[in-house]
Structure formats: structure tokens, C-alpha cells
PDB file of N, CA and C in Angstrom:
ATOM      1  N   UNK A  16     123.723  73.884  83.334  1.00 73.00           N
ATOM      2  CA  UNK A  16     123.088  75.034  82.749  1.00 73.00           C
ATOM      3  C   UNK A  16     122.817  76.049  83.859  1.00 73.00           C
ATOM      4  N   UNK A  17     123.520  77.230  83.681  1.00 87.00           N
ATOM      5  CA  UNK A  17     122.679  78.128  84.766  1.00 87.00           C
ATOM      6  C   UNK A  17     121.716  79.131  84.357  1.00 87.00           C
ATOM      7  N   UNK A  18     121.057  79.835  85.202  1.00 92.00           N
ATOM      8  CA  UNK A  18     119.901  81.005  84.884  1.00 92.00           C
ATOM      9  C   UNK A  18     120.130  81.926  85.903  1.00 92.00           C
ATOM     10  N   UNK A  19     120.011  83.049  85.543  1.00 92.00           N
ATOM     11  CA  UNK A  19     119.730  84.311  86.700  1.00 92.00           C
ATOM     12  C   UNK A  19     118.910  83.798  87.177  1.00 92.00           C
ATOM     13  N   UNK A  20     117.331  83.577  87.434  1.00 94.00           N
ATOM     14  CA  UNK A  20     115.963  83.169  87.887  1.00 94.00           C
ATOM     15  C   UNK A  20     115.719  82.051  86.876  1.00 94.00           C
ATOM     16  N   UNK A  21     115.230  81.463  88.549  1.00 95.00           N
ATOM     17  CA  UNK A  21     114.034  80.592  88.880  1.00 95.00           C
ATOM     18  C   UNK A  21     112.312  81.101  88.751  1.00 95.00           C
ATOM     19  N   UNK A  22     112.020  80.814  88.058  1.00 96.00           N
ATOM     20  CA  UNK A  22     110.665  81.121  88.382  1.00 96.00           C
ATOM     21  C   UNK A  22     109.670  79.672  88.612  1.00 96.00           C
ATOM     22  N   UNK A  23     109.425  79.680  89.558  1.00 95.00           N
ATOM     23  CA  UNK A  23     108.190  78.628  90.165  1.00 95.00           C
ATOM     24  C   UNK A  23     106.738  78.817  89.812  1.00 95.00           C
ATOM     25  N   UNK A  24     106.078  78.355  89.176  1.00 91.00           N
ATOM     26  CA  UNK A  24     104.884  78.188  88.146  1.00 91.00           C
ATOM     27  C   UNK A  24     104.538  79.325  87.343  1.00 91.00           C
ATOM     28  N   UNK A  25     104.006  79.236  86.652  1.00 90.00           N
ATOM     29  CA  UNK A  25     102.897  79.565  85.246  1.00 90.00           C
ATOM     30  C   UNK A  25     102.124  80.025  85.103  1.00 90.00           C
ATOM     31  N   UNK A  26     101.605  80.736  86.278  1.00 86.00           N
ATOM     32  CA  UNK A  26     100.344  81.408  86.367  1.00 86.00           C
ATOM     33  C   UNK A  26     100.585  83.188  85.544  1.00 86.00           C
ATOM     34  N   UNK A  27      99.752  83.571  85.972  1.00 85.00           N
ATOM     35  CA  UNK A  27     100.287  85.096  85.633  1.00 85.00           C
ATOM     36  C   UNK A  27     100.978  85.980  86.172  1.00 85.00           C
ATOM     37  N   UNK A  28     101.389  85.556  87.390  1.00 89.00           N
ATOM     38  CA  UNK A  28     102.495  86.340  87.927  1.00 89.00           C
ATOM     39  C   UNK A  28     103.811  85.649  87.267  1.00 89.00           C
ATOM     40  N   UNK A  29     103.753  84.377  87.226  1.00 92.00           N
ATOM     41  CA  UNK A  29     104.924  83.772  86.896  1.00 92.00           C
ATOM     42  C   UNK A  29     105.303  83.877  85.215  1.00 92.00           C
ATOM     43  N   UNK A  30     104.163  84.162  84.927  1.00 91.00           N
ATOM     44  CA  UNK A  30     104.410  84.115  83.175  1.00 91.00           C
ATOM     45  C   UNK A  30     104.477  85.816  82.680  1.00 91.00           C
ATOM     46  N   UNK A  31     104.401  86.595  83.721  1.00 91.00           N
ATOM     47  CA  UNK A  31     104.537  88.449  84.088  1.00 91.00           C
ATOM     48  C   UNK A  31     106.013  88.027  84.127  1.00 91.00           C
ATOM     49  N   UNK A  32     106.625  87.713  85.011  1.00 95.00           N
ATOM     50  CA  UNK A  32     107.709  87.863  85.082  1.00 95.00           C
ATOM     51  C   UNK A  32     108.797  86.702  84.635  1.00 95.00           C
ATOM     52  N   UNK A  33     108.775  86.280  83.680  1.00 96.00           N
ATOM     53  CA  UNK A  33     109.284  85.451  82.468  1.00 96.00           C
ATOM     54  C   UNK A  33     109.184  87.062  81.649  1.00 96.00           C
ATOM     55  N   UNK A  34     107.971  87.072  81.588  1.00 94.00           N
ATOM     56  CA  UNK A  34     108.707  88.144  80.154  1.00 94.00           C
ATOM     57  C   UNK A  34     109.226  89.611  80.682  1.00 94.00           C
ATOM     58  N   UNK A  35     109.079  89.936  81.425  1.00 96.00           N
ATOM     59  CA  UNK A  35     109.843  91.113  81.910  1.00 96.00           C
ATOM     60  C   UNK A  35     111.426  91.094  82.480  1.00 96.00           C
ATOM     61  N   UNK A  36     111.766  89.450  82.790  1.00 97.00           N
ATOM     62  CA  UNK A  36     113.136  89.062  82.539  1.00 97.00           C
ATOM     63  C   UNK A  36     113.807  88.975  81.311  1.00 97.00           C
ATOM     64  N   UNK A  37     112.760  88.420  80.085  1.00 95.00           N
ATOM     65  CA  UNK A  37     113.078  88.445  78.222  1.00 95.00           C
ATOM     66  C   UNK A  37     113.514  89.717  78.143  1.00 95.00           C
ATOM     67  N   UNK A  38     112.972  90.359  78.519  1.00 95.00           N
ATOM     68  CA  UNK A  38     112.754  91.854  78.098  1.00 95.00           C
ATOM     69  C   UNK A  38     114.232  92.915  78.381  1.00 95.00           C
ATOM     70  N   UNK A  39     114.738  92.249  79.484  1.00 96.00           N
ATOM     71  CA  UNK A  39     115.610  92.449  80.387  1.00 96.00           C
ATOM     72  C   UNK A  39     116.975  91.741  79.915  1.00 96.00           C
ATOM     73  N   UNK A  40     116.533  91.058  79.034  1.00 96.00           N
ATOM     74  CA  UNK A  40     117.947  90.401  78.452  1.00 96.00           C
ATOM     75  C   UNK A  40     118.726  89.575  79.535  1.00 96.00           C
ATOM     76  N   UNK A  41     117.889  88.581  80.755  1.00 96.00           N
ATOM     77  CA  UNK A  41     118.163  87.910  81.979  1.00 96.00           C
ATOM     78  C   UNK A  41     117.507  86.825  81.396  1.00 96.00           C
ATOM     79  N   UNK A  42     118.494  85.609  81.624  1.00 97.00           N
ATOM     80  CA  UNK A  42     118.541  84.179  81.469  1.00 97.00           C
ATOM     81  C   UNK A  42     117.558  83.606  82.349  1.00 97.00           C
ATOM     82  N   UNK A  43     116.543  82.839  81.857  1.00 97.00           N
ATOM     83  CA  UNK A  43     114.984  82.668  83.097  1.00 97.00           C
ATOM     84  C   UNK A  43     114.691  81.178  83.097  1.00 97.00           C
ATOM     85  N   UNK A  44     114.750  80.433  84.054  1.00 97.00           N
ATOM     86  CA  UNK A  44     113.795  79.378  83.765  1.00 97.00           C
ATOM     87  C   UNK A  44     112.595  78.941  84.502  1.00 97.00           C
ATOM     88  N   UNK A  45     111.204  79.266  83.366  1.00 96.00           N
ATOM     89  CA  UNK A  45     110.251  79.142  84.226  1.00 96.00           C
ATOM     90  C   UNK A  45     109.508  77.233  84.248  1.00 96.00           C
ATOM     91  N   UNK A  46     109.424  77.064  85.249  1.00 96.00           N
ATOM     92  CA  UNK A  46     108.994  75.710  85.539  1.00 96.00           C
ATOM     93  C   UNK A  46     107.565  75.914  86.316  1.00 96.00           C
ATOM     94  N   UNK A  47     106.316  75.041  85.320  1.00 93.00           N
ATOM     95  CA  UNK A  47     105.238  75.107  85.663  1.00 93.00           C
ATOM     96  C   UNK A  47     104.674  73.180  85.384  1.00 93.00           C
ATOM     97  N   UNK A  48     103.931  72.679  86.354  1.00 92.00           N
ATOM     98  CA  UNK A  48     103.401  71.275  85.720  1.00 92.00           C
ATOM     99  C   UNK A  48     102.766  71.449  84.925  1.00 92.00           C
ATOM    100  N   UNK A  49     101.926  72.352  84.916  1.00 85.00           N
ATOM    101  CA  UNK A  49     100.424  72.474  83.511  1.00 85.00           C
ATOM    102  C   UNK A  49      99.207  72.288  84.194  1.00 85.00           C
ATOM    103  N   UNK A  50      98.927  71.998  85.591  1.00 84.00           N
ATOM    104  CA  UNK A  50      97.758  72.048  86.098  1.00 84.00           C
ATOM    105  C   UNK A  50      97.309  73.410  86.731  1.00 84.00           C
ATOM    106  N   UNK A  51      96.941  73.733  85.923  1.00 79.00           N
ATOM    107  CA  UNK A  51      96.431  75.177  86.432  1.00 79.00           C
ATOM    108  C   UNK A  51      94.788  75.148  86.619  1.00 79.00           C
ATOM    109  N   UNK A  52      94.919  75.658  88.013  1.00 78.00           N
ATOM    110  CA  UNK A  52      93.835  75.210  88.578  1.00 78.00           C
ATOM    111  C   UNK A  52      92.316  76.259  88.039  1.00 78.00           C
ATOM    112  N   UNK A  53      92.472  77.050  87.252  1.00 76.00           N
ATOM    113  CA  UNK A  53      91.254  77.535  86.684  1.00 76.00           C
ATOM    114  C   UNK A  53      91.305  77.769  85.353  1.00 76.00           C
ATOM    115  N   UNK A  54      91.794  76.617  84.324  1.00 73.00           N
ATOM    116  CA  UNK A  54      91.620  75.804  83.640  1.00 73.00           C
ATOM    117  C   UNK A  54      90.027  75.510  82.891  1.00 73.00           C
ATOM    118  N   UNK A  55      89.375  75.436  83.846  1.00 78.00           N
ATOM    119  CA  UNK A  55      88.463  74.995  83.772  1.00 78.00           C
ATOM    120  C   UNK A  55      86.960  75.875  83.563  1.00 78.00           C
ATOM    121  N   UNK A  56      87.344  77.199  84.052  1.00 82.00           N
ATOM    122  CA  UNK A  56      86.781  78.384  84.181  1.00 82.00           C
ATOM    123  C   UNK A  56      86.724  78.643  82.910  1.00 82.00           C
ATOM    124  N   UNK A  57      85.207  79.244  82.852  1.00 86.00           N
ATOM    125  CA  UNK A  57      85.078  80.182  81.194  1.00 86.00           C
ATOM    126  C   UNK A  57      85.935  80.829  80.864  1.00 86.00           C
ATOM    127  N   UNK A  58      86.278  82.024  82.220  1.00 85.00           N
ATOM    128  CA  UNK A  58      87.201  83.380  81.742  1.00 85.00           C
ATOM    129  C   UNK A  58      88.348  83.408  82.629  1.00 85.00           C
ATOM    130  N   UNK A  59      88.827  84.249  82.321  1.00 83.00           N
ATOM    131  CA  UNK A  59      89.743  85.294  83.197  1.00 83.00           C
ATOM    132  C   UNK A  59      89.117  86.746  83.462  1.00 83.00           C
ATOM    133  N   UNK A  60      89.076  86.574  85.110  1.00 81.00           N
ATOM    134  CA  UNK A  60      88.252  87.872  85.840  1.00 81.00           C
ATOM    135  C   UNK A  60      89.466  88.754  86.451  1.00 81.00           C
ATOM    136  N   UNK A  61      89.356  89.829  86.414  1.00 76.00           N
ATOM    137  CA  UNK A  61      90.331  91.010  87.580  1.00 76.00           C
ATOM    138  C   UNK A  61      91.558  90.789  86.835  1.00 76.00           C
ATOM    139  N   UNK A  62      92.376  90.637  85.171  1.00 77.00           N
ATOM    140  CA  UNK A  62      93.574  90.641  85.522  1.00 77.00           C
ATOM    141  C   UNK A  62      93.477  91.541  84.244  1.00 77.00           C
ATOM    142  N   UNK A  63      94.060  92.746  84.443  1.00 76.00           N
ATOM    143  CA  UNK A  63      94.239  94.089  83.922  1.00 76.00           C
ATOM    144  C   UNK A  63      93.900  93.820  82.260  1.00 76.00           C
ATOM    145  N   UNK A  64      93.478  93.439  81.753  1.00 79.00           N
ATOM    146  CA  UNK A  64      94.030  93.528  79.531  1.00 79.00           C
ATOM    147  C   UNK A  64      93.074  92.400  79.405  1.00 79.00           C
ATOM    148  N   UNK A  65      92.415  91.769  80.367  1.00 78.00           N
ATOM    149  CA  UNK A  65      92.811  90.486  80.075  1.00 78.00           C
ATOM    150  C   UNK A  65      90.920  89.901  80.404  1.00 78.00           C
ATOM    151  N   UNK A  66      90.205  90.678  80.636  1.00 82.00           N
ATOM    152  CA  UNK A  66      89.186  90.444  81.558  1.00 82.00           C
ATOM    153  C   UNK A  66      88.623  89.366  80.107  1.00 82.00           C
ATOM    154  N   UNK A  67      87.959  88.589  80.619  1.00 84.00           N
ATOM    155  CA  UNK A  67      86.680  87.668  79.677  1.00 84.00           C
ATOM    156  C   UNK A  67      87.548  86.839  79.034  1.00 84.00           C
ATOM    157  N   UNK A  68      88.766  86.780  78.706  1.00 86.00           N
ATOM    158  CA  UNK A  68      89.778  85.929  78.052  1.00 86.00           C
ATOM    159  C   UNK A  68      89.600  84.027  78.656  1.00 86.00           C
ATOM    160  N   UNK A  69      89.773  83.387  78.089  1.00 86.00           N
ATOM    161  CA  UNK A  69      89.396  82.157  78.162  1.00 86.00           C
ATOM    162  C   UNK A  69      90.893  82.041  79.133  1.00 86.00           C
ATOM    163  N   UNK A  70      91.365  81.434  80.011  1.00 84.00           N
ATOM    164  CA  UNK A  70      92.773  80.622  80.483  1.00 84.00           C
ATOM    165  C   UNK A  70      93.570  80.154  79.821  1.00 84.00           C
ATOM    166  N   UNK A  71      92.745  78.697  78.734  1.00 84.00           N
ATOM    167  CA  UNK A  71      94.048  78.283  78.076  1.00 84.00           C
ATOM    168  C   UNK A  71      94.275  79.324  76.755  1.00 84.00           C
ATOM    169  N   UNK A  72      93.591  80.294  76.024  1.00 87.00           N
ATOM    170  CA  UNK A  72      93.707  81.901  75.163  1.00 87.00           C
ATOM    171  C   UNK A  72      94.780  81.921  76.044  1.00 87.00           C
ATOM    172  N   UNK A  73      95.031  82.725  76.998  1.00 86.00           N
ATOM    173  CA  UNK A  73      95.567  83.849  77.790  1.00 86.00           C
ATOM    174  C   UNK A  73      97.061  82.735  78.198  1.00 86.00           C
ATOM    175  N   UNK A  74      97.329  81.495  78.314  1.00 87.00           N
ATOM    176  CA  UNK A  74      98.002  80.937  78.394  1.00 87.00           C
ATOM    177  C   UNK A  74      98.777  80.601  77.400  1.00 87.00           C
ATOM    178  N   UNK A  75      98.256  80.276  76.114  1.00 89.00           N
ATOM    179  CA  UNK A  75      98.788  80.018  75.383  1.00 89.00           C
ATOM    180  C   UNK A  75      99.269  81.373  74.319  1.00 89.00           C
ATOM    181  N   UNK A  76      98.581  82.673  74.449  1.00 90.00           N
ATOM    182  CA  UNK A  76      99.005  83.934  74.137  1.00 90.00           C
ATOM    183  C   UNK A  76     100.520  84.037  74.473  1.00 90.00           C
ATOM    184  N   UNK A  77     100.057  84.356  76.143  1.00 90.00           N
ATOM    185  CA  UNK A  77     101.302  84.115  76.891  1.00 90.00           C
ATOM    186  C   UNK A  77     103.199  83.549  76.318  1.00 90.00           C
ATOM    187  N   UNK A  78     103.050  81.781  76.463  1.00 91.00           N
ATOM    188  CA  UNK A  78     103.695  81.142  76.048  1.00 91.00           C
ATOM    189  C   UNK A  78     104.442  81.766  74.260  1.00 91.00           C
ATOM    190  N   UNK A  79     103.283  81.936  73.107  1.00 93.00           N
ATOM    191  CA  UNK A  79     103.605  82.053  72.220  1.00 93.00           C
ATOM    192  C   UNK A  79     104.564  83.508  72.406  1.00 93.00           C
ATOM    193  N   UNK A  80     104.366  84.816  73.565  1.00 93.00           N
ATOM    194  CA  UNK A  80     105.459  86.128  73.839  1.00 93.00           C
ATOM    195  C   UNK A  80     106.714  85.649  74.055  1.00 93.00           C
ATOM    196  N   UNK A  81     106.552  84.596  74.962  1.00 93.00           N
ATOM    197  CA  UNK A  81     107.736  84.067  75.725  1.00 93.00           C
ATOM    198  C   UNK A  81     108.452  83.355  74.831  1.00 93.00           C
ATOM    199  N   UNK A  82     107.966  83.034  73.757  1.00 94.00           N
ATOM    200  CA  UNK A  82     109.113  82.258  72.824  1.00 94.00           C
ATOM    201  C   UNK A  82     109.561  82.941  71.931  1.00 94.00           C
ATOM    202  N   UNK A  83     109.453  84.401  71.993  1.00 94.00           N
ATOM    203  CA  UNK A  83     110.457  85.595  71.431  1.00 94.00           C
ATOM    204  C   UNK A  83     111.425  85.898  71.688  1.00 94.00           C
ATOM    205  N   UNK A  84     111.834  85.533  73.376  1.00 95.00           N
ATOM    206  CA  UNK A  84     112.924  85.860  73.700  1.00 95.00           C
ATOM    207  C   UNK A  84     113.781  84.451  74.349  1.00 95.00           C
ATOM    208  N   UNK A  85     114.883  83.974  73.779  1.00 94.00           N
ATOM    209  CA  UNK A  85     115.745  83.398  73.484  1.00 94.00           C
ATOM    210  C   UNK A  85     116.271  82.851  75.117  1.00 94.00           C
ATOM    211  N   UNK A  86     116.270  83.899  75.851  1.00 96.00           N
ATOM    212  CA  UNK A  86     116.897  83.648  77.362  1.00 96.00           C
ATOM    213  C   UNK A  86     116.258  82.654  77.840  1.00 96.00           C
ATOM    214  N   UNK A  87     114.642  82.787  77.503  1.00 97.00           N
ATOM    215  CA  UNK A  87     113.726  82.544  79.065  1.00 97.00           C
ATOM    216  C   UNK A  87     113.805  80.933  78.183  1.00 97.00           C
ATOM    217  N   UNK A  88     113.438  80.060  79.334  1.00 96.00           N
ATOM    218  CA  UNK A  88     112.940  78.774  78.597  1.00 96.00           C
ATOM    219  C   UNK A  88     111.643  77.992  80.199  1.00 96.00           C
ATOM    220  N   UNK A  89     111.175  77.519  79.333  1.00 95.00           N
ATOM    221  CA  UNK A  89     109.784  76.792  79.695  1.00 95.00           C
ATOM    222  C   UNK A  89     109.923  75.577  80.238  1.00 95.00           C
ATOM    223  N   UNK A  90     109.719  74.946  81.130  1.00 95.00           N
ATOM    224  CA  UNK A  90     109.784  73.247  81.466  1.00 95.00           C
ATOM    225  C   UNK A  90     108.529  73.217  81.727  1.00 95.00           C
ATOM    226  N   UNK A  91     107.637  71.880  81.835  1.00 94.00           N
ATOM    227  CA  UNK A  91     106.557  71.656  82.186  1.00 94.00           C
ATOM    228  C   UNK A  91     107.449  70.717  82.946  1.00 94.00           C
ATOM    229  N   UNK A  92     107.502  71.029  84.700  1.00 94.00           N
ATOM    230  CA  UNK A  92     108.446  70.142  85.476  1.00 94.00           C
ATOM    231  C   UNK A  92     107.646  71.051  86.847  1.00 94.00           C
ATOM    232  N   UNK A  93     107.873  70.173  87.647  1.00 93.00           N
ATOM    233  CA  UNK A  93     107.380  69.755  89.274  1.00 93.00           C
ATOM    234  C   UNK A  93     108.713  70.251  90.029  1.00 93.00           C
ATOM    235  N   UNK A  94     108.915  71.389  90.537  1.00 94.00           N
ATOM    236  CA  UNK A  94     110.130  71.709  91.438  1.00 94.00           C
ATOM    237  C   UNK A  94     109.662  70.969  93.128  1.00 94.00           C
ATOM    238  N   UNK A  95     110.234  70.680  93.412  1.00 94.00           N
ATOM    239  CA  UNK A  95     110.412  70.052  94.326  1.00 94.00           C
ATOM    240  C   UNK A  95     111.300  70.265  95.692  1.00 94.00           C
ATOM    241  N   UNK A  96     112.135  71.172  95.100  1.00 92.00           N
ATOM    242  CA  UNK A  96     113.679  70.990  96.279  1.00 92.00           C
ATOM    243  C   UNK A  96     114.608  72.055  95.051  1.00 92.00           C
ATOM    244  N   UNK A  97     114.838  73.355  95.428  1.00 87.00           N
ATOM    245  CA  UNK A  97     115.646  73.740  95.291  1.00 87.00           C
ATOM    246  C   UNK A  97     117.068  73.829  96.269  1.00 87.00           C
ATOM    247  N   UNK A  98     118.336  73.533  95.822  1.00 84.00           N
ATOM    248  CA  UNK A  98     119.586  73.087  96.371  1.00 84.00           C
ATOM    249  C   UNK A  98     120.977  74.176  95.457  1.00 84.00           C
ATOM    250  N   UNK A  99     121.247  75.167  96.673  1.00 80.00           N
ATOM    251  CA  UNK A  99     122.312  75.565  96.046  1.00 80.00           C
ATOM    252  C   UNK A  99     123.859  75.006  95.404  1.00 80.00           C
ATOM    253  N   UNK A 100     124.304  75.425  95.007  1.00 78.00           N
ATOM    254  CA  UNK A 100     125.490  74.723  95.057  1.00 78.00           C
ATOM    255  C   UNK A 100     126.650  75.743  94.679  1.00 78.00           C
ATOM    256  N   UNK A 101     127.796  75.626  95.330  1.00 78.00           N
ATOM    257  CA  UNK A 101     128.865  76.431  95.472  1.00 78.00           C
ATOM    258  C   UNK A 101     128.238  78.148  95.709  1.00 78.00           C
ATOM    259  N   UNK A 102     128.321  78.600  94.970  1.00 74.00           N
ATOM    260  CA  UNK A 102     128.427  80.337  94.937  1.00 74.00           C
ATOM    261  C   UNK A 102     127.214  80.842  94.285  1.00 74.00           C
ATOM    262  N   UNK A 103     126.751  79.748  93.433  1.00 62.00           N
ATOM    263  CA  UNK A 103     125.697  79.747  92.816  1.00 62.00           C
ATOM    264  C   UNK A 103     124.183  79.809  93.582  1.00 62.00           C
TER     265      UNK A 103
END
């Protein structure tokens, strides 16, 4: 399977740019484990739209955009070692 991008976790930069690749009509795969480390926190502070929003709200908002567009796809997976291969 290939993808234009890699995207390495789930946070909000990573889940920003998942959908601005959808958007873009670019093949994405974002890979996050699911431990997101403020989780645990009442809100979400400082992120533009978004202020007082609970994490898993704003996460799972998130996720439900991203499954509009057909390209991007989701793993809950642990990257470890990215390895090129040929040209790719």
C-alpha cells in the first residue's frame, strides 16, 4: 500500500494535517497509539476554535472529519522505524 504522507501521531498538529491532506485529495496515513498524554485534562487550552473543549470531544470531533475523506486512513499503531524502499 503506498501514501503520499506519513503522519506520526494524533495530536492536533497531526490530526491538522490529516485533514488538510483530505482536503488536498493526497493519500495520508496517520498513525497514532491512542495515548495522548492530556487525556486526562478537563479542557483544551490555547488551540484556536477549540478553547474549553474536553480532549477526547475534540478528538473524537476530529476523527469523525477525517472519515469524510476517503484518502486519509487512521491506524492506532506505534511507528517505530521508518525504512525506505526503492524510489519510494
Amino acid at each position: 500500500m503506498q501514501f503520499d504522507v506519513l503522519i506520526v501521531g494524533g495530536g492536533p498538529a497531526g490530526l491538522s494535517a490529516a485533514l488538510i491532506l483530505g482536503r488536498c485529495h493526497r493519500k495520508a496515513l496517520l498513525c497514532d497509539e491512542g495515548h495522548q498524554r492530556n487525556l486526562s485534562s478537563q479542557a483544551i487550552h490555547d488551540l484556536l476554535g477549540r478553547e474549553g473543549r474536553s480532549p477526547s470531544d475534540f478528538l473524537g470531533e476530529a476523527l469523525a472529519e477525517l472519515s469524510r475523506y476517503k484518502l486519509i486512513e487512521v491506524r492506532g499503531t506505534r511507528v517505530t522505524d521508518i525504512v525506505p524502499t526503492g524510489e519510494a
